XYZ file of N, CA and C in Angstrom:
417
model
N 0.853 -1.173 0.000
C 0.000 0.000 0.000
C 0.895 1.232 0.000
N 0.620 2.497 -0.881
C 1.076 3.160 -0.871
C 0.901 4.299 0.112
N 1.908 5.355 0.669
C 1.553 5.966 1.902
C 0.550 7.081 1.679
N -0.028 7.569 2.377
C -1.262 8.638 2.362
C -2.643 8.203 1.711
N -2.864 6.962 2.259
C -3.890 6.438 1.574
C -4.778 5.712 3.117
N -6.631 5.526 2.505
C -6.534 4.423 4.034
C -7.373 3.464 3.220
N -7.204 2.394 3.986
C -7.774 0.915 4.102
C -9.038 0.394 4.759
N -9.707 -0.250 4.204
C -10.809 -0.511 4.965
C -12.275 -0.640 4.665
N -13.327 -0.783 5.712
C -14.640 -1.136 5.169
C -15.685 -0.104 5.807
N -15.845 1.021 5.413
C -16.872 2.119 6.374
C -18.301 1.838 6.238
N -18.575 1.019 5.107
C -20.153 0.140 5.209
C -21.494 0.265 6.166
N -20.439 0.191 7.602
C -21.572 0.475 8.263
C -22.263 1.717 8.808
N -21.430 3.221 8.160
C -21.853 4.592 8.231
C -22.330 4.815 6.947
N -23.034 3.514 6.063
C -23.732 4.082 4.671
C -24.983 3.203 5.545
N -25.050 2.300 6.346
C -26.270 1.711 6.903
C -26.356 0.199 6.815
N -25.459 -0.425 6.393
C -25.551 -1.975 5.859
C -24.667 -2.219 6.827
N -24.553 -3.351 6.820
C -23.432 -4.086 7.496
C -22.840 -4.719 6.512
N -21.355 -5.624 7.050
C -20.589 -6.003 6.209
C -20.617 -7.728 5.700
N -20.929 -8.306 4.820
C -21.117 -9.434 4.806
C -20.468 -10.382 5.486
N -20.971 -11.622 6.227
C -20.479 -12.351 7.067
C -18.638 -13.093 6.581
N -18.942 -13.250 5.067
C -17.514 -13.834 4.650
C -16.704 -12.978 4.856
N -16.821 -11.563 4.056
C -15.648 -10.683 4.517
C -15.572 -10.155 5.930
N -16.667 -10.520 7.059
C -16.157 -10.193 8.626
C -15.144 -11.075 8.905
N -15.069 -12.331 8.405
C -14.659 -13.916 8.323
C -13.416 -13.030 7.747
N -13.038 -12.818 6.990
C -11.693 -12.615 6.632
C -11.157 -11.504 7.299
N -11.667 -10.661 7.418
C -11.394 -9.505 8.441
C -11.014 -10.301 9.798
N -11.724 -11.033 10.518
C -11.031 -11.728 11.215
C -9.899 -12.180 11.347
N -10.018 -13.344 10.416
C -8.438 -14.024 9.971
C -7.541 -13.590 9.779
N -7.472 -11.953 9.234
C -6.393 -10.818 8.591
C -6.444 -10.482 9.982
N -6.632 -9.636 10.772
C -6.204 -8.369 11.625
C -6.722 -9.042 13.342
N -7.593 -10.200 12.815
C -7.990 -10.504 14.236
C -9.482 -10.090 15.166
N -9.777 -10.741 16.150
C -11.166 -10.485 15.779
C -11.833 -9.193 17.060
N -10.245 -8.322 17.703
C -10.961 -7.390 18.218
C -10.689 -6.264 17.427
N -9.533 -6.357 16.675
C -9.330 -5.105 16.024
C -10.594 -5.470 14.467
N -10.685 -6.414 14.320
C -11.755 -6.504 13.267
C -13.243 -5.855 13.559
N -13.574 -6.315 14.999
C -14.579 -5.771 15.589
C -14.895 -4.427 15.712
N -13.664 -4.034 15.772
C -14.207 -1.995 16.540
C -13.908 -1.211 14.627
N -13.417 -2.210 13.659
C -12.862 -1.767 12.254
C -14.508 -2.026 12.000
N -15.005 -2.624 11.429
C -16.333 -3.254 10.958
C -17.458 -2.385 11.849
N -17.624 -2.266 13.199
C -18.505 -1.893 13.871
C -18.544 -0.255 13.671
N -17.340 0.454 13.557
C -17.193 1.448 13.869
C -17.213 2.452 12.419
N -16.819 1.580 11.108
C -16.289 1.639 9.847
C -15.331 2.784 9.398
N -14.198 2.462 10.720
C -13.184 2.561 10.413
C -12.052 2.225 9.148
N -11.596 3.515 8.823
C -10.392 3.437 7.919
C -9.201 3.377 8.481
N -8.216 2.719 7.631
C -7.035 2.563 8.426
C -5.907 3.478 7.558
N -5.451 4.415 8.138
C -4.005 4.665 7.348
C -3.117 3.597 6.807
N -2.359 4.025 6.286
C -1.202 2.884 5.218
C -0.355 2.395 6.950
N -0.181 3.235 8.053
C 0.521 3.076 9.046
C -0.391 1.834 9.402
N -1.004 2.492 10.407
C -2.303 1.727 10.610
C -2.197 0.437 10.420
N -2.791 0.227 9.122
C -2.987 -1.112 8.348
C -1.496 -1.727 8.415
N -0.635 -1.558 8.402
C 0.655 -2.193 8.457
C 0.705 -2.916 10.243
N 0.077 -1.582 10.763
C 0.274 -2.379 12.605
C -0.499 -3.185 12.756
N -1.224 -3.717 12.137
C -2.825 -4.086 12.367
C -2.768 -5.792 11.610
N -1.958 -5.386 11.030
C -1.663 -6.576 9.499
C -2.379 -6.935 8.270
N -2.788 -5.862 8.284
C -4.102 -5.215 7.113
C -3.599 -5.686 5.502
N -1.716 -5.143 5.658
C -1.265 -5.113 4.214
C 0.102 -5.664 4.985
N 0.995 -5.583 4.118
C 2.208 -6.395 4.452
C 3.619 -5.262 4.286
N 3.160 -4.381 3.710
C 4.223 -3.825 3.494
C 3.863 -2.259 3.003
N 4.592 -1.406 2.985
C 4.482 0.338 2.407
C 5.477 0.274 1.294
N 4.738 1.384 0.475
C 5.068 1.424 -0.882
C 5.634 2.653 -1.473
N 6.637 3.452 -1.232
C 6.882 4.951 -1.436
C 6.089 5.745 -2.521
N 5.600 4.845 -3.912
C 5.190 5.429 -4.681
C 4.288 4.114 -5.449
N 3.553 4.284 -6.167
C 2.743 3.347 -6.998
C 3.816 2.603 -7.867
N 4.634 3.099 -8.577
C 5.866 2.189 -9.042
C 6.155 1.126 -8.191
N 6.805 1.799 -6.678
C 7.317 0.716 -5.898
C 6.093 -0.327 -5.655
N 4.896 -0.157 -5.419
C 3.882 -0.749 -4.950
C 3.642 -1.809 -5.927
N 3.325 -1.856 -7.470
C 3.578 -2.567 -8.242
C 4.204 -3.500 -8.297
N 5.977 -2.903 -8.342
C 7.080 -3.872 -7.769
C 6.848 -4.462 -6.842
N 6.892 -4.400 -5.731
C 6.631 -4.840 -4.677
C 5.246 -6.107 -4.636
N 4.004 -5.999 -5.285
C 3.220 -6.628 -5.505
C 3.785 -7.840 -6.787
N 4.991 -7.466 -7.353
C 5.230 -8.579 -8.610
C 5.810 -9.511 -8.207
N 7.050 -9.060 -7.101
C 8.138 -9.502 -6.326
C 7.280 -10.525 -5.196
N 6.178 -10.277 -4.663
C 5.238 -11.259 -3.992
C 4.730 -12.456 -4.952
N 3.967 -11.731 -5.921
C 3.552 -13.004 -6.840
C 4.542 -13.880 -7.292
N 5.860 -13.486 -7.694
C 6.868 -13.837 -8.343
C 7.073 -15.176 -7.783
N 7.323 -15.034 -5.863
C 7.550 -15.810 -4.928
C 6.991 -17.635 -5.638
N 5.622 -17.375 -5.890
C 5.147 -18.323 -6.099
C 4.986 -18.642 -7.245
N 6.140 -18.587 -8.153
C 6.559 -19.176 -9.406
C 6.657 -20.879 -9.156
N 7.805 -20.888 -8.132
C 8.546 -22.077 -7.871
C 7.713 -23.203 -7.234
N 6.544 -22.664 -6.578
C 5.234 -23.664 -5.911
C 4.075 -23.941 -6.541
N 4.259 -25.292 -6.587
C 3.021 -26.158 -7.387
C 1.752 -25.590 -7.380
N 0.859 -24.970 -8.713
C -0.189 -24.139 -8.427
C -1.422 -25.004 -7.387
N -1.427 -26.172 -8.150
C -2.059 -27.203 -6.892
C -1.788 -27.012 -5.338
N -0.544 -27.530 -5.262
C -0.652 -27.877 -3.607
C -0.899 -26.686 -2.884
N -0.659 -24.640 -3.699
C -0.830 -23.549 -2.979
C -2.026 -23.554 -2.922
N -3.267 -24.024 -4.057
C -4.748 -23.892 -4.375
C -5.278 -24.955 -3.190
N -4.824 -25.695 -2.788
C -5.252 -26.647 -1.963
C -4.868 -26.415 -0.634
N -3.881 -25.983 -0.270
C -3.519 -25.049 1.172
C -4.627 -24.250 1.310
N -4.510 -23.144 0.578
C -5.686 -21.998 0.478
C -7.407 -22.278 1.131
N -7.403 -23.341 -0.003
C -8.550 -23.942 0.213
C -8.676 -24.612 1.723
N -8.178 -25.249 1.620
C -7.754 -25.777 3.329
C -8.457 -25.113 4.478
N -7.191 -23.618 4.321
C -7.403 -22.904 5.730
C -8.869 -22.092 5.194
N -9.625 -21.701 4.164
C -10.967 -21.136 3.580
C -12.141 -22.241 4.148
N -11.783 -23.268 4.267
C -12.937 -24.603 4.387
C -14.149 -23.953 4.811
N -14.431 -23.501 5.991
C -15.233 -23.138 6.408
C -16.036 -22.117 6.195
N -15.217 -21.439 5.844
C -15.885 -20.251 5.119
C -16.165 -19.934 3.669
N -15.115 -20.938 2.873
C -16.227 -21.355 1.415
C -17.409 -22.512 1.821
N -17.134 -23.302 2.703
C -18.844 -23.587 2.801
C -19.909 -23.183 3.652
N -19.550 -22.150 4.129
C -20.542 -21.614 4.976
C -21.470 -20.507 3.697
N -20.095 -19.948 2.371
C -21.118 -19.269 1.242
C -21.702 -20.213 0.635
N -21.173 -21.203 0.622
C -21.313 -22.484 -0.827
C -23.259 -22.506 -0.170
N -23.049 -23.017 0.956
C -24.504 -23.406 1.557
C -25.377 -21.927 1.776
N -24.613 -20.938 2.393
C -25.960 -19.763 2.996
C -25.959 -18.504 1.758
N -25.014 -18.630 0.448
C -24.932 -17.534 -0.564
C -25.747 -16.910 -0.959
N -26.930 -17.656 -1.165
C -28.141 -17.055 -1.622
C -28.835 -16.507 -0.587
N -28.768 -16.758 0.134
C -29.716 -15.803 1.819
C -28.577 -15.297 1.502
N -27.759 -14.727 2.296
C -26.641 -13.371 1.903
C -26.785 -12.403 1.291
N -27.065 -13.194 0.099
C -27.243 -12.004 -1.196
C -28.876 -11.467 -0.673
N -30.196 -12.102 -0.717
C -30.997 -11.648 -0.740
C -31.268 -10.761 0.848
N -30.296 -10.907 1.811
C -30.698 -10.345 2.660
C -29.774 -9.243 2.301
N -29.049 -8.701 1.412
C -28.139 -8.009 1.181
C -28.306 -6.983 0.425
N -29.604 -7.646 -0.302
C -30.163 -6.218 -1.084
C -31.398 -5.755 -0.364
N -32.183 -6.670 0.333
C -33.119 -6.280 1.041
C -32.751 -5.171 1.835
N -31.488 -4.893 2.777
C -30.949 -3.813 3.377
C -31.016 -2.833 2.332
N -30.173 -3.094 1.530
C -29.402 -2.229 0.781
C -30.526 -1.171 -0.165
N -31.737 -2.068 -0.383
C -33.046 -1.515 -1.016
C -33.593 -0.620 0.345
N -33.179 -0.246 1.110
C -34.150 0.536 2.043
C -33.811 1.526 1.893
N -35.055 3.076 1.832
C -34.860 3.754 1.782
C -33.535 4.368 2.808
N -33.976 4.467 3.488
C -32.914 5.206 4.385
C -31.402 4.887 4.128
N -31.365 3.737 4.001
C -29.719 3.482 3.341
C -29.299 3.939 2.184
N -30.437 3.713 1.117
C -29.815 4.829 -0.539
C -29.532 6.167 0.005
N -30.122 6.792 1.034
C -30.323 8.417 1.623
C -28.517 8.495 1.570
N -28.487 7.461 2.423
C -26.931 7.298 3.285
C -26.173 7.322 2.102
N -26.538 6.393 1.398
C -25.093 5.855 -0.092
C -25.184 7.498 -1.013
N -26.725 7.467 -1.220
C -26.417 8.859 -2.149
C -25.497 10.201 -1.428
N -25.794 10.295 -0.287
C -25.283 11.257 0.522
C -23.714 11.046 0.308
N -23.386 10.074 0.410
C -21.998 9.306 0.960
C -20.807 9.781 -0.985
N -21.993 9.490 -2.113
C -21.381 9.291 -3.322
C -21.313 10.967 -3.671
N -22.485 11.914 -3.225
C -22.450 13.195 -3.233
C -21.046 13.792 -2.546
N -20.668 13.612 -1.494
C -19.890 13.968 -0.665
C -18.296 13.437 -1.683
N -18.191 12.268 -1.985
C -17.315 12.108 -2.468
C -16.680 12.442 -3.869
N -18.175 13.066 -4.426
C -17.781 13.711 -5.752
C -17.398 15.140 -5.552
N -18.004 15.801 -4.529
C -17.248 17.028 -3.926
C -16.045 17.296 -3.799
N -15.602 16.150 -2.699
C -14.100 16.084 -2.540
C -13.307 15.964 -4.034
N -13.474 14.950 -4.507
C -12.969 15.152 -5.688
C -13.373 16.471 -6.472
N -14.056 16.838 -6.817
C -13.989 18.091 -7.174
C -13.390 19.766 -7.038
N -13.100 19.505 -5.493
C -12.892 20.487 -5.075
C -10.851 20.348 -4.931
N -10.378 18.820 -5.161
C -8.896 18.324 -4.952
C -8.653 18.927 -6.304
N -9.564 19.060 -7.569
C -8.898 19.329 -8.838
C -8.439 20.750 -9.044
């Protein structure tokens, strides 16, 4: 991640909450109290932040380096069998690809059901207004 940037899921100051898989990984990444007050609170994390937290793995001086830095990771896993990494993966996911495999469709439909309520478009439109400002006003 590059510096002056933040990380994160603010979801729940547009009115939704955050879907159960990605709380599930939010977990697994950062842990499940700093996941808790991140998700509950919809907290952003600075590039600092997210580095203390274990959000991202590393800082990036500039989008060049960040690139690099992201090739030099993938690169890693030239030398490892795409299998046995796809099957690790899968491994430590078990539970949480079948907890979507089985509940995906409730998810989704309870996901727009929120997301269809008035009061939450209020929030998102408000939220997409605000952010076209900022941008507008950075140019």
């Amino acid at each position: 991640m590059v510096q002056n940037f933040q990380i994160g899921l603010n979801v729940v100051k547009l009115g939704y909450s955050t879907p159960l898989s990605i709380v599930q990984l939010m977990v697994n990444t950062i842990g499940h109290r700093n996941a808790e007050l991140a998700l509950t609170s919809g907290r952003l994390f600075t590039t600092n932040e997210a580095l203390r937290v274990g959000l991202i793995d590393e800082i990036a001086k500039d989008r060049a380096s960040a690139f690099d830095k992201a090739n030099d990771f993938l690169n890693q896993f030239k030398v490892i069998p795409p299998i046995a990494r796809h099957f690790t993966k899968q491994s430590m996911r078990r539970a949480l690809l079948q907890d979507v495999s089985i509940n995906g469709k409730i998810y989704v439909e309870d996901f727009v059901s929120l997301i269809s309520r008035p009061k939450v478009q209020e929030l998102i439109a408000a939220y997409m207004a605000n952010m076209k400002n900022k941008k507008k006003n950075s140019n």
